[in-house]
């Protein structure tokens, strides 16, 4: 092992995939797979905070997930609700600030109120920011930003990349440095399509419930070995088309 300190990504975003296959391999229900995924999320939040990650974004329920069977959708909504009920005190104690990415207004009202409460109750916490992408879609987020820009009567020539960034659900949050997808799938699946333009991607066959602290450290070690060029040349600043 080298003595070089690990380069820690400021913002890690995760597509938590594979709960269903994890459950199926054990003869369990999909709901039990999502329960195991939720348990794992608790561990990963703690691990990320210990490592020094400042922002952790998790893709938990997409705008497309409404198309899953009704009982699975209801099970996932119930999981978010019980997780807030059972974990909020501990999240507060651990310095976790909760934020929500997605459309709250089309979520069940009682759940939306709980999410708002969890955001309010943790707003003074600064150890790690946990962005929960729930009822979230990357394209829908761009639509949302355009709607807000028009509603704010902003003139076309005033629209800049920074302005669009500021109007996304992630306004004020730095772009992800590292995006992880578990379960061996190689797709973006409508996740942070604007913000991940220059993120490093890490794909692993590990199913989400098994993606533990050691796996997170491995992903961060791989990230640390990558050279990020942001469209420029190695160590320089000449403009080239591909980064
Ligand atoms: C994808 O696996 C996972 C989901 C659609 C749900 C992710 C949700 C959680 C980890 C738990 C809830 C989170 C919170 C914040 C309480 P999949 O079901 O598509 O897996 P498969 O591809 O193997 O079927």
mmCIF file of C-alpha atoms and ligand atoms in Angstrom:
data_model
loop_
_atom_site.group_PDB
_atom_site.id
_atom_site.type_symbol
_atom_site.label_atom_id
_atom_site.label_comp_id
_atom_site.label_asym_id
_atom_site.label_seq_id
_atom_site.Cartn_x
_atom_site.Cartn_y
_atom_site.Cartn_z
ATOM 1 C CA UNK A 1 0.000 0.000 0.000
ATOM 2 C CA UNK A 2 1.235 3.488 -0.777
ATOM 3 C CA UNK A 3 1.318 6.193 1.895
ATOM 4 C CA UNK A 4 -0.415 8.664 -0.429
ATOM 5 C CA UNK A 5 -3.574 9.869 1.336
ATOM 6 C CA UNK A 6 -6.765 8.692 -0.310
ATOM 7 C CA UNK A 7 -8.436 11.274 -2.562
ATOM 8 C CA UNK A 8 -11.923 11.552 -1.114
ATOM 9 C CA UNK A 9 -14.778 12.547 -3.442
ATOM 10 C CA UNK A 10 -16.734 15.422 -1.967
ATOM 11 C CA UNK A 11 -20.011 14.130 -3.428
ATOM 12 C CA UNK A 12 -20.833 10.454 -3.994
ATOM 13 C CA UNK A 13 -24.086 9.492 -5.735
ATOM 14 C CA UNK A 14 -25.373 5.918 -5.778
ATOM 15 C CA UNK A 15 -27.860 4.023 -7.933
ATOM 16 C CA UNK A 16 -28.850 1.396 -5.375
ATOM 17 C CA UNK A 17 -29.751 -1.493 -7.648
ATOM 18 C CA UNK A 18 -30.261 -5.211 -7.071
ATOM 19 C CA UNK A 19 -32.559 -5.513 -4.053
ATOM 20 C CA UNK A 20 -34.963 -7.717 -6.027
ATOM 21 C CA UNK A 21 -32.275 -10.134 -7.213
ATOM 22 C CA UNK A 22 -30.738 -10.243 -3.743
ATOM 23 C CA UNK A 23 -34.134 -11.307 -2.335
ATOM 24 C CA UNK A 24 -34.870 -13.766 -5.116
ATOM 25 C CA UNK A 25 -31.538 -15.535 -4.553
ATOM 26 C CA UNK A 26 -32.630 -16.145 -0.938
ATOM 27 C CA UNK A 27 -36.247 -17.119 -1.635
ATOM 28 C CA UNK A 28 -37.435 -13.851 -0.065
ATOM 29 C CA UNK A 29 -40.004 -11.323 -1.261
ATOM 30 C CA UNK A 30 -38.984 -8.188 -3.143
ATOM 31 C CA UNK A 31 -40.172 -6.195 -0.144
ATOM 32 C CA UNK A 32 -37.676 -8.045 2.039
ATOM 33 C CA UNK A 33 -35.031 -7.175 -0.523
ATOM 34 C CA UNK A 34 -35.918 -3.496 -0.180
ATOM 35 C CA UNK A 35 -35.833 -3.870 3.624
ATOM 36 C CA UNK A 36 -32.322 -5.301 3.359
ATOM 37 C CA UNK A 37 -31.433 -2.421 1.023
ATOM 38 C CA UNK A 38 -32.704 0.067 3.592
ATOM 39 C CA UNK A 39 -30.657 -1.577 6.346
ATOM 40 C CA UNK A 40 -27.627 -1.338 4.110
ATOM 41 C CA UNK A 41 -28.284 2.320 3.438
ATOM 42 C CA UNK A 42 -27.960 3.004 7.193
ATOM 43 C CA UNK A 43 -24.519 1.362 7.133
ATOM 44 C CA UNK A 44 -23.396 3.183 4.000
ATOM 45 C CA UNK A 45 -24.464 6.604 5.323
ATOM 46 C CA UNK A 46 -22.349 5.991 8.414
ATOM 47 C CA UNK A 47 -19.422 4.675 6.364
ATOM 48 C CA UNK A 48 -19.536 7.629 3.960
ATOM 49 C CA UNK A 49 -19.575 10.113 6.854
ATOM 50 C CA UNK A 50 -16.647 8.304 8.530
ATOM 51 C CA UNK A 51 -14.649 8.397 5.297
ATOM 52 C CA UNK A 52 -15.237 12.152 4.981
ATOM 53 C CA UNK A 53 -17.695 12.271 2.088
ATOM 54 C CA UNK A 54 -19.633 15.540 2.433
ATOM 55 C CA UNK A 55 -22.605 14.816 0.175
ATOM 56 C CA UNK A 56 -24.218 11.425 -0.398
ATOM 57 C CA UNK A 57 -27.046 11.124 -2.926
ATOM 58 C CA UNK A 58 -29.076 7.934 -3.177
ATOM 59 C CA UNK A 59 -31.483 7.048 -5.965
ATOM 60 C CA UNK A 60 -34.291 5.331 -4.103
ATOM 61 C CA UNK A 61 -37.500 5.851 -6.120
ATOM 62 C CA UNK A 62 -37.589 7.067 -9.698
ATOM 63 C CA UNK A 63 -40.428 8.706 -11.594
ATOM 64 C CA UNK A 64 -40.520 5.441 -13.593
ATOM 65 C CA UNK A 65 -40.868 3.268 -10.465
ATOM 66 C CA UNK A 66 -44.581 4.220 -10.270
ATOM 67 C CA UNK A 67 -44.974 1.643 -13.038
ATOM 68 C CA UNK A 68 -44.044 -1.238 -10.695
ATOM 69 C CA UNK A 69 -46.788 -3.439 -9.196
ATOM 70 C CA UNK A 70 -49.005 -1.521 -6.766
ATOM 71 C CA UNK A 71 -47.957 -3.566 -3.734
ATOM 72 C CA UNK A 72 -44.258 -2.939 -4.432
ATOM 73 C CA UNK A 73 -44.851 0.811 -4.814
ATOM 74 C CA UNK A 74 -46.851 0.862 -1.572
ATOM 75 C CA UNK A 75 -44.155 -1.184 0.159
ATOM 76 C CA UNK A 76 -41.462 1.280 -0.883
ATOM 77 C CA UNK A 77 -43.532 4.278 0.272
ATOM 78 C CA UNK A 78 -44.100 2.518 3.601
ATOM 79 C CA UNK A 79 -40.363 1.859 3.916
ATOM 80 C CA UNK A 80 -39.537 5.535 3.490
ATOM 81 C CA UNK A 81 -42.174 6.452 6.065
ATOM 82 C CA UNK A 82 -41.033 3.899 8.672
ATOM 83 C CA UNK A 83 -37.392 4.751 8.031
ATOM 84 C CA UNK A 84 -38.078 8.407 8.820
ATOM 85 C CA UNK A 85 -40.101 7.400 11.904
ATOM 86 C CA UNK A 86 -37.467 5.012 13.230
ATOM 87 C CA UNK A 87 -34.205 6.621 12.171
ATOM 88 C CA UNK A 88 -34.708 10.369 12.374
ATOM 89 C CA UNK A 89 -33.446 10.757 15.947
ATOM 90 C CA UNK A 90 -30.295 8.798 15.178
ATOM 91 C CA UNK A 91 -29.697 10.679 11.932
ATOM 92 C CA UNK A 92 -29.977 13.948 13.848
ATOM 93 C CA UNK A 93 -27.543 12.664 16.504
ATOM 94 C CA UNK A 94 -25.084 11.652 13.798
ATOM 95 C CA UNK A 95 -25.087 15.070 12.141
ATOM 96 C CA UNK A 96 -26.855 14.010 8.941
ATOM 97 C CA UNK A 97 -28.679 16.729 6.999
ATOM 98 C CA UNK A 98 -31.515 15.325 4.906
ATOM 99 C CA UNK A 99 -32.504 16.829 1.579
ATOM 100 C CA UNK A 100 -34.994 15.602 -0.957
ATOM 101 C CA UNK A 101 -34.538 15.504 -4.728
ATOM 102 C CA UNK A 102 -37.726 15.063 -6.733
ATOM 103 C CA UNK A 103 -41.346 16.125 -6.839
ATOM 104 C CA UNK A 104 -42.764 16.133 -3.333
ATOM 105 C CA UNK A 105 -46.150 17.435 -4.483
ATOM 106 C CA UNK A 106 -47.101 14.199 -6.250
ATOM 107 C CA UNK A 107 -46.181 11.955 -3.337
ATOM 108 C CA UNK A 108 -48.769 10.741 -0.801
ATOM 109 C CA UNK A 109 -49.548 13.788 1.365
ATOM 110 C CA UNK A 110 -48.718 12.267 4.756
ATOM 111 C CA UNK A 111 -45.395 10.984 3.421
ATOM 112 C CA UNK A 112 -44.544 14.338 1.821
ATOM 113 C CA UNK A 113 -45.174 16.023 5.192
ATOM 114 C CA UNK A 114 -42.851 13.519 6.898
ATOM 115 C CA UNK A 115 -40.132 14.184 4.368
ATOM 116 C CA UNK A 116 -40.543 17.941 4.910
ATOM 117 C CA UNK A 117 -40.346 17.406 8.657
ATOM 118 C CA UNK A 118 -37.129 15.363 8.316
ATOM 119 C CA UNK A 119 -35.601 18.132 6.168
ATOM 120 C CA UNK A 120 -36.566 20.782 8.693
ATOM 121 C CA UNK A 121 -35.412 18.757 11.709
ATOM 122 C CA UNK A 122 -31.949 18.152 10.234
ATOM 123 C CA UNK A 123 -31.271 21.483 8.538
ATOM 124 C CA UNK A 124 -28.670 22.572 11.114
ATOM 125 C CA UNK A 125 -26.637 19.354 10.675
ATOM 126 C CA UNK A 126 -23.432 19.606 8.705
ATOM 127 C CA UNK A 127 -21.451 16.377 9.061
ATOM 128 C CA UNK A 128 -22.873 14.916 5.860
ATOM 129 C CA UNK A 129 -25.718 15.908 3.521
ATOM 130 C CA UNK A 130 -27.930 12.990 2.496
ATOM 131 C CA UNK A 131 -29.912 13.691 -0.662
ATOM 132 C CA UNK A 132 -32.747 11.226 -1.040
ATOM 133 C CA UNK A 133 -33.865 11.065 -4.664
ATOM 134 C CA UNK A 134 -37.488 9.957 -4.349
ATOM 135 C CA UNK A 135 -40.050 10.482 -7.074
ATOM 136 C CA UNK A 136 -37.022 11.729 -8.963
ATOM 137 C CA UNK A 137 -36.205 11.685 -12.667
ATOM 138 C CA UNK A 138 -33.320 13.503 -14.342
ATOM 139 C CA UNK A 139 -35.384 14.642 -17.315
ATOM 140 C CA UNK A 140 -38.242 15.694 -15.057
ATOM 141 C CA UNK A 141 -35.712 17.708 -13.053
ATOM 142 C CA UNK A 142 -34.679 19.617 -16.196
ATOM 143 C CA UNK A 143 -38.373 20.289 -16.947
ATOM 144 C CA UNK A 144 -38.777 21.537 -13.366
ATOM 145 C CA UNK A 145 -35.798 23.886 -13.773
ATOM 146 C CA UNK A 146 -37.141 25.288 -17.060
ATOM 147 C CA UNK A 147 -40.573 25.812 -15.484
ATOM 148 C CA UNK A 148 -39.006 27.769 -12.611
ATOM 149 C CA UNK A 149 -36.843 29.861 -14.937
ATOM 150 C CA UNK A 150 -39.907 30.802 -17.019
ATOM 151 C CA UNK A 151 -41.960 31.490 -13.882
ATOM 152 C CA UNK A 152 -39.151 33.800 -12.687
ATOM 153 C CA UNK A 153 -39.464 35.787 -15.988
ATOM 154 C CA UNK A 154 -35.794 35.294 -16.804
ATOM 155 C CA UNK A 155 -34.850 36.551 -20.270
ATOM 156 C CA UNK A 156 -33.390 33.985 -22.735
ATOM 157 C CA UNK A 157 -29.982 35.696 -22.893
ATOM 158 C CA UNK A 158 -29.759 35.560 -19.100
ATOM 159 C CA UNK A 159 -29.963 31.743 -19.087
ATOM 160 C CA UNK A 160 -26.574 30.196 -18.318
ATOM 161 C CA UNK A 161 -25.378 26.738 -17.306
ATOM 162 C CA UNK A 162 -24.924 27.976 -13.761
ATOM 163 C CA UNK A 163 -28.489 29.291 -13.721
ATOM 164 C CA UNK A 164 -29.856 25.938 -14.852
ATOM 165 C CA UNK A 165 -27.766 24.191 -12.153
ATOM 166 C CA UNK A 166 -29.155 26.577 -9.552
ATOM 167 C CA UNK A 167 -32.748 25.766 -10.546
ATOM 168 C CA UNK A 168 -32.367 21.980 -10.331
ATOM 169 C CA UNK A 169 -33.474 20.062 -7.215
ATOM 170 C CA UNK A 170 -29.759 20.027 -6.350
ATOM 171 C CA UNK A 171 -29.427 23.832 -6.440
ATOM 172 C CA UNK A 172 -26.500 24.863 -4.224
ATOM 173 C CA UNK A 173 -25.091 21.319 -4.008
ATOM 174 C CA UNK A 174 -21.827 20.574 -5.842
ATOM 175 C CA UNK A 175 -22.003 18.101 -8.744
ATOM 176 C CA UNK A 176 -21.237 14.469 -7.895
ATOM 177 C CA UNK A 177 -17.583 13.491 -8.261
ATOM 178 C CA UNK A 178 -18.266 9.776 -8.187
ATOM 179 C CA UNK A 179 -21.405 7.928 -9.287
ATOM 180 C CA UNK A 180 -21.710 4.284 -8.262
ATOM 181 C CA UNK A 181 -24.141 1.758 -9.709
ATOM 182 C CA UNK A 182 -24.488 -1.620 -8.064
ATOM 183 C CA UNK A 183 -25.785 -4.939 -9.454
ATOM 184 C CA UNK A 184 -23.850 -5.127 -12.711
ATOM 185 C CA UNK A 185 -26.090 -2.893 -14.838
ATOM 186 C CA UNK A 186 -24.425 -0.305 -17.075
ATOM 187 C CA UNK A 187 -27.065 2.376 -17.418
ATOM 188 C CA UNK A 188 -27.654 5.918 -16.159
ATOM 189 C CA UNK A 189 -31.419 5.292 -15.802
ATOM 190 C CA UNK A 190 -32.379 8.975 -15.813
ATOM 191 C CA UNK A 191 -30.209 9.762 -12.758
ATOM 192 C CA UNK A 192 -28.537 13.172 -12.384
ATOM 193 C CA UNK A 193 -28.168 13.502 -16.136
ATOM 194 C CA UNK A 194 -27.119 17.157 -15.899
ATOM 195 C CA UNK A 195 -25.009 16.968 -12.750
ATOM 196 C CA UNK A 196 -23.017 13.860 -13.679
ATOM 197 C CA UNK A 197 -21.622 15.338 -16.914
ATOM 198 C CA UNK A 198 -18.048 15.074 -15.565
ATOM 199 C CA UNK A 199 -18.509 12.527 -12.779
ATOM 200 C CA UNK A 200 -16.376 9.418 -12.600
ATOM 201 C CA UNK A 201 -18.505 6.273 -12.899
ATOM 202 C CA UNK A 202 -17.965 3.074 -10.950
ATOM 203 C CA UNK A 203 -19.910 -0.082 -11.751
ATOM 204 C CA UNK A 204 -19.863 -3.155 -9.559
ATOM 205 C CA UNK A 205 -21.667 -6.508 -9.813
ATOM 206 C CA UNK A 206 -22.302 -6.417 -6.053
ATOM 207 C CA UNK A 207 -26.022 -6.221 -5.262
ATOM 208 C CA UNK A 208 -27.041 -3.196 -3.199
ATOM 209 C CA UNK A 209 -27.790 -5.004 0.107
ATOM 210 C CA UNK A 210 -24.231 -6.411 -0.009
ATOM 211 C CA UNK A 211 -22.508 -3.130 -0.889
ATOM 212 C CA UNK A 212 -20.799 -2.546 2.453
ATOM 213 C CA UNK A 213 -18.179 -0.168 3.838
ATOM 214 C CA UNK A 214 -15.396 -2.224 2.293
ATOM 215 C CA UNK A 215 -17.063 -1.956 -1.149
ATOM 216 C CA UNK A 216 -17.463 1.795 -0.709
ATOM 217 C CA UNK A 217 -13.798 2.137 0.206
ATOM 218 C CA UNK A 218 -12.872 0.104 -2.879
ATOM 219 C CA UNK A 219 -14.941 2.394 -5.121
ATOM 220 C CA UNK A 220 -13.300 5.449 -3.557
ATOM 221 C CA UNK A 221 -9.829 3.932 -3.997
ATOM 222 C CA UNK A 222 -10.553 3.365 -7.715
ATOM 223 C CA UNK A 223 -11.821 6.958 -7.959
ATOM 224 C CA UNK A 224 -8.583 8.127 -6.354
ATOM 225 C CA UNK A 225 -6.579 6.517 -9.154
ATOM 226 C CA UNK A 226 -8.551 8.168 -11.948
ATOM 227 C CA UNK A 227 -7.311 11.299 -13.613
ATOM 228 C CA UNK A 228 -10.090 13.842 -14.044
ATOM 229 C CA UNK A 229 -9.465 16.151 -16.959
ATOM 230 C CA UNK A 230 -12.797 18.005 -17.358
ATOM 231 C CA UNK A 231 -12.310 18.208 -21.121
ATOM 232 C CA UNK A 232 -8.756 19.543 -20.852
ATOM 233 C CA UNK A 233 -5.392 17.897 -21.404
ATOM 234 C CA UNK A 234 -3.507 16.006 -18.759
ATOM 235 C CA UNK A 235 -1.998 18.516 -16.303
ATOM 236 C CA UNK A 236 -2.755 21.383 -18.727
ATOM 237 C CA UNK A 237 -5.676 23.476 -19.791
ATOM 238 C CA UNK A 238 -5.926 23.218 -23.581
ATOM 239 C CA UNK A 239 -9.443 22.795 -24.921
ATOM 240 C CA UNK A 240 -10.296 19.441 -26.446
ATOM 241 C CA UNK A 241 -13.669 17.981 -27.208
ATOM 242 C CA UNK A 242 -13.609 14.939 -24.979
ATOM 243 C CA UNK A 243 -12.769 14.694 -21.315
HETATM 244 C C1 LIG B 1 -33.554 -1.102 -7.218
HETATM 245 O O1 LIG B 1 -33.483 -2.476 -7.025
HETATM 246 C C2 LIG B 1 -33.939 -0.482 -5.965
HETATM 247 C C3 LIG B 1 -35.063 0.249 -5.781
HETATM 248 C C4 LIG B 1 -36.038 0.544 -6.842
HETATM 249 C C5 LIG B 1 -35.391 0.792 -4.446
HETATM 250 C C6 LIG B 1 -34.254 1.337 -3.669
HETATM 251 C C7 LIG B 1 -34.735 1.522 -2.303
HETATM 252 C C8 LIG B 1 -34.057 1.252 -1.168
HETATM 253 C C9 LIG B 1 -32.667 0.829 -1.112
HETATM 254 C C10 LIG B 1 -34.725 1.315 0.147
HETATM 255 C C11 LIG B 1 -35.523 2.509 0.484
HETATM 256 C C12 LIG B 1 -34.727 3.745 0.683
HETATM 257 C C13 LIG B 1 -34.978 4.637 1.655
HETATM 258 C C14 LIG B 1 -34.350 5.980 1.593
HETATM 259 C C15 LIG B 1 -35.863 4.336 2.793
HETATM 260 P P1 LIG B 1 -34.466 -3.416 -7.834
HETATM 261 O O2 LIG B 1 -35.668 -3.674 -7.000
HETATM 262 O O3 LIG B 1 -34.750 -2.835 -9.172
HETATM 263 O O4 LIG B 1 -33.604 -4.713 -7.953
HETATM 264 P P2 LIG B 1 -33.638 -5.775 -9.142
HETATM 265 O O5 LIG B 1 -33.145 -5.049 -10.374
HETATM 266 O O6 LIG B 1 -32.687 -6.812 -8.666
HETATM 267 O O7 LIG B 1 -35.055 -6.258 -9.268
#
